Amino acid sequence: MKSITINGSQRESVGKKATKALRNAGKVPCVLYGGDKPVHFSAEAKSFKPLVFTPDVFTATIELDGKKYNAVLQDIQFHPVNDSIMHVDFYQLFDDKMVTMEIPVKLTGTSPGVLNGGSLRFTNRKLKIKALPGNLPDFLTADISSLKIGNKLFISSLFNDDYTFMHPDNTVVVQVRTSRNATAEVEEEEATPEAAAAE
């Protein structure tokens, strides 16, 4: 999985006054959980843009005073009015410890049902999986090239030995539903000479 680097500095004071001063200086207060104890730090607000304002999923390498921590974004709080980042929580990653993350689904192929006027319903654009950090994929691939009108693609079609899905096996990822513009999917058969003569 792709990773971005966030350079920050540990903060001693975590009170409201200190937190407000950080935000006024264009920095975001953060907490890193998952280790022996929570690590409080701050980083420039602009450094979070590649991590937050994207449909992709990244891990983060947090560099604090010479130390590096591998982590994933766990929670983020935005200002209710101007949408600025108010606070970020990270969860520390360890090579031998499973982690749960939501991974985006990428569709491949062309659906015959859609070509015939059906409506593609992409109901689960992200799926939650559990895996070791080294096995986390950038995205999950769902092949829709066999979906006709009325067909559904279940999560069981995406199973992989590297990770476990945290959803029921009958979860629908994408389906093709009929619409007013849909045409019947009829296989054309070659006319026999007798049929041609009869016409």
GROMACS .gro file of C-alpha atoms in nm:
model
  199
    1MET     CA    1   0.000   0.000   0.000
    2LYS     CA    2   0.116   0.353  -0.078
    3SER     CA    3   0.243   0.564   0.209
    4ILE     CA    4   0.290   0.934   0.273
    5THR     CA    5   0.524   1.097   0.524
    6ILE     CA    6   0.401   1.340   0.787
    7ASN     CA    7   0.663   1.542   0.972
    8GLY     CA    8   0.548   1.654   1.314
    9SER     CA    9   0.665   1.736   1.663
   10GLN     CA   10   0.554   1.595   1.994
   11ARG     CA   11   0.353   1.828   2.213
   12GLU     CA   12   0.387   1.850   2.585
   13SER     CA   13   0.067   2.036   2.666
   14VAL     CA   14  -0.267   1.898   2.548
   15GLY     CA   15  -0.496   2.155   2.709
   16LYS     CA   16  -0.751   2.367   2.526
   17LYS     CA   17  -0.532   2.678   2.532
   18ALA     CA   18  -0.234   2.498   2.378
   19THR     CA   19  -0.457   2.327   2.121
   20LYS     CA   20  -0.610   2.659   2.015
   21ALA     CA   21  -0.263   2.811   1.977
   22LEU     CA   22  -0.160   2.522   1.751
   23ARG     CA   23  -0.462   2.569   1.524
   24ASN     CA   24  -0.399   2.943   1.505
   25ALA     CA   25  -0.048   2.862   1.386
   26GLY     CA   26  -0.182   2.643   1.103
   27LYS     CA   27  -0.109   2.315   1.278
   28VAL     CA   28  -0.331   2.020   1.362
   29PRO     CA   29  -0.326   1.843   1.701
   30CYS     CA   30  -0.297   1.465   1.661
   31VAL     CA   31  -0.283   1.150   1.869
   32LEU     CA   32  -0.116   0.822   1.777
   33TYR     CA   33  -0.276   0.519   1.944
   34GLY     CA   34  -0.186   0.151   1.939
   35GLY     CA   35   0.156   0.159   2.106
   36ASP     CA   36   0.252   0.132   2.472
   37LYS     CA   37   0.093   0.472   2.534
   38PRO     CA   38  -0.073   0.743   2.324
   39VAL     CA   39   0.166   0.983   2.149
   40HIS     CA   40   0.047   1.343   2.123
   41PHE     CA   41   0.193   1.548   1.839
   42SER     CA   42   0.112   1.822   1.591
   43ALA     CA   43   0.180   1.870   1.220
   44GLU     CA   44   0.121   2.131   0.952
   45ALA     CA   45  -0.239   2.126   0.827
   46LYS     CA   46  -0.128   2.116   0.462
   47SER     CA   47   0.060   1.789   0.517
   48PHE     CA   48  -0.272   1.605   0.561
   49LYS     CA   49  -0.419   1.699   0.222
   50PRO     CA   50  -0.275   1.397   0.032
   51LEU     CA   51  -0.407   1.168   0.305
   52VAL     CA   52  -0.754   1.312   0.356
   53PHE     CA   53  -0.877   1.474   0.035
   54THR     CA   54  -0.850   1.166  -0.188
   55PRO     CA   55  -1.058   0.855  -0.265
   56ASP     CA   56  -0.741   0.647  -0.231
   57VAL     CA   57  -0.619   0.491   0.092
   58PHE     CA   58  -0.270   0.543   0.228
   59THR     CA   59  -0.066   0.443   0.527
   60ALA     CA   60   0.133   0.718   0.694
   61THR     CA   61   0.492   0.735   0.811
   62ILE     CA   62   0.491   0.978   1.102
   63GLU     CA   63   0.831   1.130   1.178
   64LEU     CA   64   0.860   1.283   1.524
   65ASP     CA   65   1.190   1.415   1.655
   66GLY     CA   66   1.397   1.150   1.478
   67LYS     CA   67   1.157   0.861   1.543
   68LYS     CA   68   0.939   0.699   1.277
   69TYR     CA   69   0.599   0.539   1.329
   70ASN     CA   70   0.396   0.351   1.067
   71ALA     CA   71   0.027   0.425   1.108
   72VAL     CA   72  -0.316   0.450   0.946
   73LEU     CA   73  -0.574   0.724   0.974
   74GLN     CA   74  -0.833   0.624   1.232
   75ASP     CA   75  -1.049   0.932   1.281
   76ILE     CA   76  -1.059   1.292   1.168
   77GLN     CA   77  -1.261   1.590   1.289
   78PHE     CA   78  -1.349   1.888   1.070
   79HIS     CA   79  -1.463   2.235   1.165
   80PRO     CA   80  -1.844   2.250   1.120
   81VAL     CA   81  -1.831   2.577   0.926
   82ASN     CA   82  -1.510   2.605   0.724
   83ASP     CA   83  -1.423   2.232   0.698
   84SER     CA   84  -1.069   2.288   0.826
   85ILE     CA   85  -0.908   1.989   0.997
   86MET     CA   86  -0.948   2.018   1.374
   87HIS     CA   87  -0.802   1.692   1.504
   88VAL     CA   88  -0.662   1.365   1.370
   89ASP     CA   89  -0.629   1.023   1.534
   90PHE     CA   90  -0.384   0.765   1.401
   91TYR     CA   91  -0.342   0.398   1.483
   92GLN     CA   92   0.009   0.257   1.491
   93LEU     CA   93   0.093  -0.037   1.263
   94PHE     CA   94   0.313  -0.332   1.350
   95ASP     CA   95   0.435  -0.584   1.091
   96ASP     CA   96   0.304  -0.882   1.288
   97LYS     CA   97  -0.025  -0.731   1.404
   98MET     CA   98  -0.347  -0.748   1.202
   99VAL     CA   99  -0.523  -0.422   1.119
  100THR     CA  100  -0.874  -0.346   0.989
  101MET     CA  101  -0.918  -0.090   0.712
  102GLU     CA  102  -1.171   0.022   0.452
  103ILE     CA  103  -1.030  -0.029   0.102
  104PRO     CA  104  -1.180   0.124  -0.216
  105VAL     CA  105  -1.323  -0.107  -0.485
  106LYS     CA  106  -1.217  -0.060  -0.846
  107LEU     CA  107  -1.441  -0.192  -1.125
  108THR     CA  108  -1.286  -0.353  -1.432
  109GLY     CA  109  -1.437  -0.483  -1.755
  110THR     CA  110  -1.756  -0.387  -1.936
  111SER     CA  111  -2.093  -0.522  -1.828
  112PRO     CA  112  -2.312  -0.670  -2.107
  113GLY     CA  113  -2.615  -0.571  -1.902
  114VAL     CA  114  -2.511  -0.206  -1.902
  115LEU     CA  115  -2.449  -0.217  -2.278
  116ASN     CA  116  -2.809  -0.338  -2.314
  117GLY     CA  117  -2.940  -0.040  -2.118
  118GLY     CA  118  -2.929  -0.178  -1.766
  119SER     CA  119  -2.846   0.039  -1.468
  120LEU     CA  120  -2.523  -0.027  -1.278
  121ARG     CA  121  -2.565   0.001  -0.902
  122PHE     CA  122  -2.229   0.031  -0.726
  123THR     CA  123  -2.357  -0.027  -0.374
  124ASN     CA  124  -2.029  -0.086  -0.189
  125ARG     CA  125  -1.752   0.144  -0.309
  126LYS     CA  126  -1.538   0.058  -0.006
  127LEU     CA  127  -1.507  -0.270   0.181
  128LYS     CA  128  -1.362  -0.337   0.524
  129ILE     CA  129  -1.084  -0.595   0.536
  130LYS     CA  130  -0.850  -0.733   0.801
  131ALA     CA  131  -0.487  -0.808   0.716
  132LEU     CA  132  -0.126  -0.769   0.813
  133PRO     CA  133   0.006  -0.425   0.709
  134GLY     CA  134   0.226  -0.577   0.439
  135ASN     CA  135  -0.077  -0.741   0.274
  136LEU     CA  136  -0.299  -0.433   0.257
  137PRO     CA  137  -0.389  -0.363  -0.110
  138ASP     CA  138  -0.424  -0.019  -0.265
  139PHE     CA  139  -0.767  -0.121  -0.395
  140LEU     CA  140  -0.991  -0.426  -0.447
  141THR     CA  141  -1.069  -0.531  -0.805
  142ALA     CA  142  -1.423  -0.631  -0.906
  143ASP     CA  143  -1.465  -0.768  -1.260
  144ILE     CA  144  -1.809  -0.681  -1.400
  145SER     CA  145  -1.756  -0.824  -1.751
  146SER     CA  146  -1.998  -1.113  -1.687
  147LEU     CA  147  -2.282  -0.912  -1.531
  148LYS     CA  148  -2.603  -0.922  -1.732
  149ILE     CA  149  -2.928  -0.748  -1.642
  150GLY     CA  150  -3.046  -0.881  -1.309
  151ASN     CA  151  -2.703  -1.017  -1.208
  152LYS     CA  152  -2.521  -0.935  -0.884
  153LEU     CA  153  -2.156  -0.956  -0.792
  154PHE     CA  154  -2.112  -1.081  -0.437
  155ILE     CA  155  -1.819  -1.018  -0.208
  156SER     CA  156  -1.733  -1.389  -0.224
  157SER     CA  157  -1.601  -1.324  -0.578
  158LEU     CA  158  -1.329  -1.102  -0.431
  159PHE     CA  159  -1.194  -1.343  -0.170
  160ASN     CA  160  -0.816  -1.347  -0.132
  161ASP     CA  161  -0.580  -1.540   0.094
  162ASP     CA  162  -0.394  -1.220   0.192
  163TYR     CA  163  -0.688  -1.065   0.376
  164THR     CA  164  -1.025  -1.137   0.535
  165PHE     CA  165  -1.344  -0.946   0.455
  166MET     CA  166  -1.536  -0.810   0.752
  167HIS     CA  167  -1.871  -0.848   0.575
  168PRO     CA  168  -2.120  -1.135   0.525
  169ASP     CA  169  -2.047  -1.359   0.224
  170ASN     CA  170  -2.375  -1.252   0.060
  171THR     CA  171  -2.283  -0.881   0.059
  172VAL     CA  172  -2.356  -0.732  -0.286
  173VAL     CA  173  -2.071  -0.522  -0.422
  174VAL     CA  174  -2.227  -0.421  -0.755
  175GLN     CA  175  -2.535  -0.521  -0.955
  176VAL     CA  176  -2.704  -0.448  -1.286
  177ARG     CA  177  -3.070  -0.365  -1.261
  178THR     CA  178  -3.324  -0.328  -1.536
  179SER     CA  179  -3.430   0.015  -1.656
  180ARG     CA  180  -3.682   0.159  -1.899
  181ASN     CA  181  -3.415   0.174  -2.169
  182ALA     CA  182  -3.309  -0.189  -2.124
  183THR     CA  183  -3.341  -0.427  -2.418
  184ALA     CA  184  -3.389  -0.800  -2.393
  185GLU     CA  185  -3.064  -0.994  -2.400
  186VAL     CA  186  -3.137  -1.241  -2.675
  187GLU     CA  187  -2.869  -1.450  -2.839
  188GLU     CA  188  -2.899  -1.424  -3.214
  189GLU     CA  189  -2.909  -1.761  -3.386
  190GLU     CA  190  -2.812  -1.804  -3.744
  191ALA     CA  191  -3.115  -1.870  -3.961
  192THR     CA  192  -3.122  -2.213  -4.122
  193PRO     CA  193  -3.159  -2.240  -4.502
  194GLU     CA  194  -3.507  -2.388  -4.448
  195ALA     CA  195  -3.611  -2.091  -4.237
  196ALA     CA  196  -3.473  -1.850  -4.493
  197ALA     CA  197  -3.667  -2.029  -4.771
  198ALA     CA  198  -3.985  -2.016  -4.567
  199GLU     CA  199  -3.948  -1.642  -4.532
   0.00000   0.00000   0.00000
